[in-house]
Coordinates of C-alpha atoms in Angstrom, one line a residue:
M1 CA 0.3 -0.2 0.3
K2 CA 1.4 3.6 -0.9
F3 CA 0.1 5.8 1.7
S4 CA 1.2 9.6 2.1
V5 CA 0.1 11.3 5.5
K6 CA -1.6 14.3 4.5
K7 CA -0.4 16.2 8.2
P8 CA -1.3 19.7 8.8
R9 CA 1.8 22.2 8.2
I10 CA 3.2 23.1 11.7
L11 CA 5.6 23.9 14.0
V12 CA 5.9 21.5 16.8
S13 CA 7.7 22.9 19.8
C14 CA 8.8 21.3 23.2
A15 CA 5.6 22.3 24.6
L16 CA 4.3 18.7 25.4
V17 CA 7.6 17.6 26.4
A18 CA 7.3 21.3 29.0
L19 CA 4.3 19.5 30.4
C20 CA 5.9 16.3 31.1
A21 CA 8.8 18.0 33.0
A22 CA 6.5 19.9 35.2
G23 CA 4.4 17.0 35.8
A24 CA 8.1 14.8 37.1
A25 CA 9.2 17.4 39.0
N26 CA 5.8 17.4 41.3
S27 CA 6.1 14.2 41.7
M28 CA 9.7 14.2 42.2
A29 CA 8.8 16.6 45.2
Q30 CA 6.4 14.7 46.5
Q31 CA 8.1 11.5 47.2
N32 CA 12.1 12.9 47.0
K33 CA 11.8 10.6 50.2
N34 CA 11.9 7.4 48.7
R35 CA 15.3 6.3 47.7
L36 CA 16.0 5.0 44.4
P37 CA 18.0 2.1 43.9
E38 CA 20.7 2.1 41.8
I39 CA 20.4 -1.2 40.2
G40 CA 17.1 -2.6 39.0
T41 CA 13.9 -1.8 37.5
S42 CA 11.8 0.7 40.5
A43 CA 12.2 4.5 40.0
T44 CA 9.0 5.2 41.5
S45 CA 10.7 8.1 43.6
T46 CA 10.2 9.7 40.2
L47 CA 7.7 8.8 37.9
S48 CA 4.6 5.9 38.4
L49 CA 4.3 3.3 36.1
D50 CA 1.0 5.4 35.1
K51 CA 2.7 9.0 34.5
E52 CA 5.2 7.0 32.5
R53 CA 2.6 6.2 30.3
I54 CA 0.6 8.9 29.9
Y55 CA 4.1 11.0 29.2
G56 CA 4.5 8.2 26.8
D57 CA 1.6 8.5 24.8
A58 CA 2.0 12.5 24.6
M59 CA 5.3 12.3 23.5
M60 CA 4.4 9.9 20.7
R61 CA 1.5 12.1 20.2
Q62 CA 4.4 14.7 19.1
V63 CA 7.2 11.6 17.6
R64 CA 4.3 12.0 14.9
A65 CA 3.6 15.0 14.2
S66 CA 7.0 16.5 14.0
M67 CA 8.9 13.5 12.8
P68 CA 8.9 11.7 9.4
L69 CA 7.4 8.4 10.7
I70 CA 7.6 5.9 7.6
Q71 CA 3.7 5.4 7.1
D72 CA 3.9 1.9 5.7
P73 CA 1.5 -0.9 6.8
V74 CA 4.1 -3.4 5.9
L75 CA 7.0 -1.9 7.4
I76 CA 5.1 -1.2 10.6
E77 CA 4.1 -5.1 10.7
Y78 CA 7.6 -6.4 10.5
I79 CA 8.7 -4.0 13.0
N80 CA 6.3 -4.7 15.5
H81 CA 6.6 -8.6 14.5
L82 CA 10.1 -8.7 15.4
G83 CA 10.1 -6.7 18.2
N84 CA 7.1 -7.9 20.2
S85 CA 8.9 -11.7 19.5
L86 CA 11.4 -10.3 21.5
V87 CA 9.5 -8.2 23.9
R88 CA 7.6 -12.2 24.9
N89 CA 10.7 -13.0 26.4
A90 CA 12.1 -10.4 28.5
E91 CA 11.4 -9.4 32.0
D92 CA 9.4 -6.5 33.9
V93 CA 6.9 -5.8 31.0
N94 CA 4.6 -3.3 32.2
Y95 CA 3.3 -1.8 28.6
Q96 CA 2.3 -2.8 25.4
F97 CA 4.8 -2.0 23.4
D98 CA 5.0 0.4 20.2
F99 CA 7.6 0.2 17.6
F100 CA 7.4 2.5 14.5
L101 CA 10.5 3.4 12.1
V102 CA 11.9 6.8 11.0
N103 CA 12.6 7.3 7.3
N104 CA 16.1 8.8 8.2
K105 CA 19.4 7.4 7.2
E106 CA 21.6 8.2 10.2
I107 CA 21.8 5.0 12.5
N108 CA 20.2 5.4 15.2
A109 CA 17.2 3.8 17.6
F110 CA 15.3 4.9 20.1
A111 CA 13.5 4.5 23.3
F112 CA 10.9 6.8 25.6
F113 CA 8.4 6.7 28.5
G114 CA 5.8 3.7 27.8
G115 CA 7.5 1.2 25.8
H116 CA 7.4 3.3 22.6
I117 CA 10.4 2.4 20.4
G118 CA 12.0 4.4 17.5
V119 CA 14.5 2.9 14.7
H120 CA 16.1 5.2 11.6
S121 CA 15.4 3.0 8.8
G122 CA 19.6 3.7 8.0
L123 CA 19.9 1.2 10.9
L124 CA 18.0 -1.3 9.3
T125 CA 19.7 -1.1 6.0
M126 CA 22.7 -1.2 7.5
A127 CA 22.0 -4.6 9.8
D128 CA 23.6 -7.2 7.6
N129 CA 21.1 -9.9 9.4
E130 CA 18.5 -10.1 11.0
S131 CA 20.2 -11.2 14.8
E132 CA 22.0 -7.8 14.5
L133 CA 18.8 -5.7 14.2
A134 CA 17.0 -8.1 16.9
S135 CA 19.8 -7.2 18.6
V136 CA 20.0 -3.3 18.5
L137 CA 15.6 -3.7 19.3
A138 CA 16.3 -6.3 22.9
H139 CA 18.5 -3.0 24.0
E140 CA 16.5 -0.6 23.8
I141 CA 13.5 -3.1 25.3
A142 CA 16.2 -3.5 28.2
H143 CA 16.2 0.6 28.8
V144 CA 11.9 0.3 28.8
T145 CA 12.0 -2.8 31.5
Q146 CA 14.1 -1.4 33.4
R147 CA 13.1 1.6 33.2
H148 CA 16.1 3.8 32.9
L149 CA 14.7 6.9 31.3
A150 CA 12.7 7.3 34.6
R151 CA 16.2 6.4 36.7
K152 CA 18.4 8.8 34.8
L153 CA 16.0 11.7 35.8
E154 CA 16.3 10.4 39.7
A155 CA 19.8 10.3 39.1
Q156 CA 20.1 13.8 37.4
S157 CA 18.0 15.6 40.5
K158 CA 20.1 14.1 42.9
T159 CA 23.3 16.8 41.8
M160 CA 20.8 19.4 40.7
P161 CA 16.9 19.2 41.8
W162 CA 16.3 22.8 40.8
T163 CA 16.8 21.4 37.5
L164 CA 14.5 18.5 36.7
A165 CA 12.4 19.8 34.6
G166 CA 14.8 21.2 32.0
M167 CA 16.9 17.5 32.3
V168 CA 13.2 16.3 31.6
T169 CA 13.4 18.3 28.4
G170 CA 17.3 18.2 27.6
V171 CA 17.1 13.8 28.5
L172 CA 13.6 13.1 25.9
L173 CA 15.1 15.8 23.1
A174 CA 18.4 13.4 23.4
L175 CA 16.7 10.5 22.6
V176 CA 14.9 12.1 19.6
N177 CA 17.1 14.2 17.9
P178 CA 20.5 13.5 19.6
E179 CA 22.2 16.8 18.8
A180 CA 19.6 19.1 20.0
G181 CA 19.4 17.8 23.0
M182 CA 23.1 16.5 23.3
A183 CA 23.4 20.6 23.5
A184 CA 20.0 21.2 25.8
L185 CA 21.7 18.6 28.5
S186 CA 25.4 20.5 28.1
A187 CA 24.1 23.7 29.8
A188 CA 23.8 21.9 33.4
N189 CA 26.9 22.3 35.9
A190 CA 30.3 20.6 35.3
A191 CA 29.5 18.1 38.4
G192 CA 25.8 17.1 37.0
A193 CA 27.1 16.3 33.8
Q194 CA 29.8 14.1 34.9
A195 CA 27.2 12.2 37.0
G196 CA 24.9 12.1 33.9
I197 CA 27.7 10.8 31.7
N198 CA 28.6 7.9 34.3
Y199 CA 24.6 7.0 34.7
T200 CA 24.7 6.9 30.9
R201 CA 27.5 4.4 30.7
S202 CA 25.9 2.2 33.7
N203 CA 22.7 2.3 31.7
E204 CA 24.4 0.7 28.4
K205 CA 26.1 -2.2 30.5
E206 CA 22.7 -3.2 31.9
A207 CA 20.8 -2.6 28.8
D208 CA 23.6 -4.7 27.3
R209 CA 23.1 -7.5 29.7
V210 CA 19.8 -7.5 29.7
G211 CA 19.7 -6.9 26.1
M212 CA 21.8 -10.3 25.7
S213 CA 19.2 -12.1 27.4
I214 CA 16.0 -11.4 25.6
L215 CA 18.0 -11.6 22.4
V216 CA 19.4 -15.5 23.2
N217 CA 15.9 -16.3 24.8
S218 CA 14.3 -15.4 21.5
G219 CA 16.2 -17.4 19.5
F220 CA 19.3 -15.1 17.8
D221 CA 22.3 -15.5 17.2
P222 CA 24.0 -13.5 20.7
N223 CA 26.9 -12.6 18.1
G224 CA 24.1 -10.3 16.5
A225 CA 24.8 -7.9 19.0
P226 CA 29.1 -7.3 18.9
D227 CA 29.1 -8.3 15.2
F228 CA 26.9 -5.1 14.7
F229 CA 28.6 -3.2 17.8
K230 CA 32.1 -3.7 15.7
K231 CA 30.4 -2.7 12.4
M232 CA 29.7 0.7 13.7
S233 CA 32.8 1.4 15.6
A234 CA 35.0 0.7 11.9
K235 CA 32.9 2.7 9.9
Y236 CA 32.5 5.7 12.2
R237 CA 36.2 5.5 14.2
Y238 CA 37.5 8.2 12.4
T239 CA 34.8 10.1 11.4
S240 CA 34.6 13.9 13.4
K241 CA 30.5 13.5 13.5
P242 CA 29.5 10.3 15.0
P243 CA 25.9 8.7 14.1
A244 CA 23.1 9.8 16.1
M245 CA 23.0 6.9 17.9
L246 CA 26.3 6.5 19.2
L247 CA 25.4 10.3 20.7
T248 CA 23.0 8.4 23.3
H249 CA 24.6 5.1 23.2
P250 CA 28.3 5.9 23.6
L251 CA 30.8 2.8 22.2
P252 CA 33.9 3.2 24.2
D253 CA 35.9 -0.2 23.4
S254 CA 35.5 -2.3 26.5
R255 CA 31.8 -2.4 25.4
I256 CA 32.6 -3.8 22.5
T257 CA 35.1 -6.4 24.3
D258 CA 32.1 -6.8 27.4
S259 CA 29.5 -8.1 24.6
R260 CA 32.1 -10.3 22.8
N261 CA 32.7 -11.9 25.9
R262 CA 29.1 -12.0 26.7
A263 CA 27.9 -13.7 23.4
Q264 CA 31.3 -16.0 24.0
A265 CA 29.7 -17.1 27.1
Y266 CA 26.2 -18.6 24.9
P267 CA 26.2 -21.6 22.2
S268 CA 26.7 -19.7 18.3
R269 CA 23.5 -20.2 16.2
L270 CA 24.0 -20.3 12.6
L271 CA 20.7 -19.1 11.7
P272 CA 19.6 -18.9 7.8
A273 CA 18.8 -15.7 6.2
S274 CA 15.6 -14.5 7.2
L275 CA 12.9 -13.5 3.9
E276 CA 11.5 -11.1 5.5
F277 CA 14.3 -9.3 7.0
E278 CA 15.5 -9.1 3.3
L279 CA 12.4 -8.3 1.7
A280 CA 11.9 -5.1 4.6
K281 CA 15.3 -4.3 3.5
A282 CA 14.4 -3.9 -0.2
R283 CA 11.3 -2.6 0.4
L284 CA 13.5 0.6 2.3
R285 CA 15.4 1.3 -0.6
A286 CA 13.1 0.9 -3.6
R287 CA 10.6 3.0 -1.8
Y288 CA 12.3 5.5 0.3
Q289 CA 16.0 5.7 -1.1
G290 CA 17.1 6.7 -4.5
D291 CA 16.1 7.5 -8.1
A292 CA 13.5 4.9 -9.4
K293 CA 15.7 4.4 -12.9
D294 CA 19.1 3.9 -10.8
N295 CA 17.0 1.4 -8.6
I296 CA 15.9 -1.0 -11.3
T297 CA 19.9 -1.0 -12.5
N298 CA 21.4 -1.3 -9.3
F299 CA 18.9 -4.2 -8.4
K300 CA 19.6 -5.7 -12.3
A301 CA 22.4 -5.5 -11.8
E302 CA 22.3 -7.0 -8.1
L303 CA 20.6 -10.2 -9.4
K304 CA 22.3 -10.8 -12.2
R305 CA 25.7 -10.7 -9.6
E306 CA 24.0 -13.2 -7.4
Q307 CA 24.2 -10.6 -4.8
F308 CA 21.2 -11.8 -2.6
Q309 CA 20.4 -14.2 0.4
Y310 CA 17.6 -15.0 -1.0
R311 CA 17.0 -14.2 -5.4
E312 CA 12.7 -13.4 -3.9
A313 CA 14.5 -10.1 -2.2
G314 CA 16.2 -8.7 -5.1
E315 CA 12.7 -8.9 -7.8
Y316 CA 10.9 -8.2 -5.8
G317 CA 12.6 -4.6 -4.7
L318 CA 13.2 -4.4 -8.8
A319 CA 9.1 -4.5 -8.8
L320 CA 9.0 -2.2 -6.2
S321 CA 11.7 -0.1 -8.7
Y322 CA 9.5 -0.6 -11.9
F323 CA 6.3 0.3 -10.0
A324 CA 8.2 3.3 -9.0
N325 CA 9.0 4.0 -12.7
E326 CA 5.2 4.0 -13.6
E327 CA 6.2 0.4 -15.9
Y328 CA 3.1 -1.2 -13.9
S329 CA 3.2 -4.1 -16.6
E330 CA 6.9 -5.1 -15.8
A331 CA 6.3 -4.6 -12.1
E332 CA 2.8 -7.5 -12.6
V333 CA 4.9 -10.0 -13.8
L334 CA 7.8 -10.1 -11.1
L335 CA 4.6 -10.2 -8.6
T336 CA 2.9 -12.9 -10.3
G337 CA 5.9 -14.8 -10.1
L338 CA 6.5 -14.5 -6.8
L339 CA 2.7 -14.7 -5.1
G340 CA 3.1 -18.3 -6.9
K341 CA 5.4 -19.1 -4.7
Y342 CA 4.5 -17.0 -1.8
P343 CA 0.7 -16.5 -2.2
N344 CA 0.7 -15.0 1.3
N345 CA 3.2 -12.9 1.8
L346 CA 2.1 -9.7 2.8
F347 CA 5.3 -7.9 0.9
F348 CA 4.3 -9.3 -2.5
V349 CA 0.5 -9.2 -1.8
D350 CA 1.2 -5.3 -0.9
A351 CA 2.8 -4.8 -3.8
M352 CA 0.6 -6.3 -6.0
T353 CA -2.2 -4.6 -4.6
D354 CA -1.1 -1.3 -5.9
T355 CA 0.2 -2.9 -9.5
Y356 CA -3.7 -3.4 -9.9
L357 CA -5.2 0.1 -8.6
E358 CA -2.8 1.5 -10.6
Q359 CA -4.0 -0.4 -13.8
K360 CA -7.5 0.2 -12.3
K361 CA -7.5 -4.0 -12.2
Y362 CA -9.8 -3.4 -9.0
S363 CA -11.4 -6.6 -9.3
Q364 CA -8.1 -8.5 -8.9
A365 CA -7.5 -6.5 -6.2
L366 CA -10.5 -7.1 -4.0
T367 CA -10.7 -10.4 -5.4
M368 CA -7.2 -11.4 -3.4
L369 CA -7.3 -9.0 -0.7
E370 CA -11.3 -10.9 0.3
R371 CA -9.7 -14.6 0.3
L372 CA -6.2 -12.9 2.8
N373 CA -9.2 -11.3 4.7
L374 CA -10.9 -14.1 5.7
L375 CA -7.5 -16.0 6.1
M376 CA -6.2 -13.0 8.1
P377 CA -9.1 -11.0 9.5
N378 CA -7.8 -7.5 11.3
N379 CA -4.4 -7.6 10.0
Q380 CA -3.7 -4.4 9.6
V381 CA -1.3 -4.7 5.9
V382 CA -5.0 -6.6 4.4
T383 CA -7.7 -4.5 5.9
L384 CA -6.0 -1.5 5.3
N385 CA -5.2 -2.7 1.1
Y386 CA -8.6 -4.0 1.4
A387 CA -9.8 -0.8 2.2
N388 CA -7.9 1.1 0.0
S389 CA -9.1 -1.0 -3.0
A390 CA -12.9 -1.0 -2.2
I391 CA -12.4 3.1 -1.9
Y392 CA -10.8 3.0 -5.8
A393 CA -13.6 0.6 -6.9
G394 CA -16.3 3.0 -5.2
E395 CA -17.3 0.1 -3.0
Y396 CA -17.8 2.7 0.1
E397 CA -19.8 1.5 2.5
L398 CA -17.2 -1.8 2.2
A399 CA -14.3 0.3 3.1
T400 CA -16.1 2.2 5.8
N401 CA -17.3 -1.6 7.6
L402 CA -14.0 -2.7 6.9
L403 CA -12.2 0.3 8.8
Q404 CA -14.4 0.7 11.1
D405 CA -14.3 -2.9 12.6
F406 CA -10.4 -2.6 12.6
L407 CA -10.7 0.3 14.7
I408 CA -12.1 -1.0 16.8
L409 CA -9.5 -3.4 18.4
N410 CA -6.9 -1.0 16.9
P411 CA -7.8 2.7 18.1
D412 CA -4.4 4.7 17.6
H413 CA -4.4 3.6 13.9
F414 CA -3.0 6.8 12.6
I415 CA -3.4 5.6 8.5
A416 CA -7.3 3.9 9.2
Y417 CA -8.3 7.1 11.0
D418 CA -7.3 9.1 7.7
L419 CA -8.6 6.4 5.0
L420 CA -11.7 6.6 6.9
T421 CA -11.7 10.2 6.5
E422 CA -11.3 10.1 3.1
V423 CA -13.9 7.3 3.2
Y424 CA -16.3 10.0 4.2
R425 CA -15.5 12.8 2.0
K426 CA -15.7 10.6 -1.3
Q427 CA -19.9 9.5 0.6
E428 CA -20.4 13.5 0.9
K429 CA -20.6 12.3 5.4
P430 CA -19.3 16.0 6.2
S431 CA -20.1 14.9 10.1
Q432 CA -18.3 11.7 9.4
M433 CA -15.9 13.7 7.6
H434 CA -15.0 15.8 10.4
A435 CA -15.2 13.5 13.2
S436 CA -12.7 11.4 11.5
Q437 CA -10.4 14.2 10.4
A438 CA -10.8 15.0 14.7
E439 CA -9.2 11.4 15.6
V440 CA -5.8 12.4 13.3
Y441 CA -5.2 15.5 14.7
A442 CA -5.7 14.2 18.3
L443 CA -3.4 11.9 17.2
L444 CA -0.9 14.0 16.2
G445 CA -1.6 16.0 20.1
L446 CA -3.3 18.9 18.6
Y447 CA -6.4 19.1 20.4
P448 CA -7.7 22.4 19.9
K449 CA -7.6 21.5 16.2
A450 CA -9.2 18.3 17.0
I451 CA -12.2 19.9 19.3
D452 CA -12.7 22.4 16.3
E453 CA -13.2 19.5 13.9
L454 CA -15.6 18.1 16.3
H455 CA -17.7 21.3 16.8
T456 CA -17.8 21.2 12.9
A457 CA -19.2 17.6 12.8
Y458 CA -21.4 18.8 15.7
N459 CA -23.1 21.4 13.2
F460 CA -23.4 19.5 10.1
A461 CA -25.2 16.3 12.7
S462 CA -29.0 16.1 12.2
E463 CA -30.7 17.0 15.1
Q464 CA -30.5 14.5 18.4
T465 CA -29.2 11.8 16.5
L466 CA -26.7 9.1 18.5
M467 CA -24.2 11.5 16.5
K468 CA -24.3 14.0 18.3
K469 CA -24.6 12.7 21.6
R470 CA -20.9 11.2 20.8
I471 CA -19.4 13.9 19.1
K472 CA -19.9 15.5 22.4
A473 CA -18.8 12.7 24.9
R474 CA -15.9 12.9 22.1
I475 CA -15.4 17.0 22.7
V476 CA -15.1 16.4 26.4
Q477 CA -12.7 13.0 26.5
F478 CA -9.9 15.4 24.3
Q479 CA -10.8 18.7 26.6
E480 CA -10.0 16.2 29.5
R481 CA -6.4 14.7 27.9
E482 CA -5.4 18.2 27.2
N483 CA -6.1 19.1 31.1
Q484 CA -4.7 16.2 32.2
L485 CA -1.4 16.8 31.2
K486 CA -1.7 20.1 32.9
R487 CA -2.9 18.8 36.5
L488 CA 0.4 16.3 36.9

């Protein structure tokens, strides 16, 4: 599914982060009599788990509005499947984890409150195998389960409690935008800054240890971690500007050695290459990097030299490059062969759906997706492609039913609400359209805009309808969410 997010043109400030900071400061002042242990997962003297969830939700809405997220159901499905396969083998899991991809060639990954983990596309394309990628995700999962962000705030507050609010802002910025965050942190005094560095190294050591356990217990090769560390060290050893990941995840030689020693304590696993991983890398290259014509040339050359772990990944990348170059028949030929081998592979299904739609072969797309919808109901790749195909075919009621059912189980799904807004627009249902658009704004943390949309939806709704009652209730909910941050 080729999806383009229609975001409002806004300049996002750190207002939500500041609100989070104020809440953290108040919480610390009320509870600082409880001493934080230096190890373990507790950090309740600074933040409760409930407050972490609230802050994490607020941060995620800001991230959606301000960062170039890859709103791609296929890649979202892949990274969440991989990430949650690791979470299942982690301890002290207090949240439902959410993994997302940022369209950025910088090598970086970060975790923040509430189990939200972001991965830059450049990190995925740099990894040579799935164990390397999994090692980074496991490390970030460990940061969350060990509550390192809350513990860092507690450690900083011991040396400079009067700057806790600014420290929250700086730490969160450092995770999402390392250069800006490090500049904010540099304003702290020298003693506090040194304490922060030491605590970060302690966090990294613990996350490496816990992450290795998660990686091994999930069936991946333990050498994925030291191999990735070694690769990063070699690549950036002599560069004046390190990648974003090394600003927030220092990589001294001792850490690489420790990782290698830790991996040697486990049996090495010679795992076969992952087709899904190879397809994800090919998709990123073909859809988010380079020029379509250049990509066609490169994929053809690499296929000729047999450079792919799976030839299917090269053919898939070539098909996507043909599609991007509007050579739809060539793309269809390749995808037909791939689907013949893997009829339920969602990477291929998604690409074939787009190819059918561009050629106005709506019935073929709907037939293919109807079968898969029975096989995988409410799978985001199948459902969103099915609904999108129904929109193209003018079957708006089908699209509406699919999306409404999907949103019952996935109430914060940005793409689904954006598609539903489009369906209502085509159906000329202004009340429902504005109500759906309000949900899109809310997921970007723009509650005033969301409330304005709901007022417009209310004005279009018929008198004394259930729709009006629902709109009024939703306005109250959005007002309460906005006020909740202010009260913390």
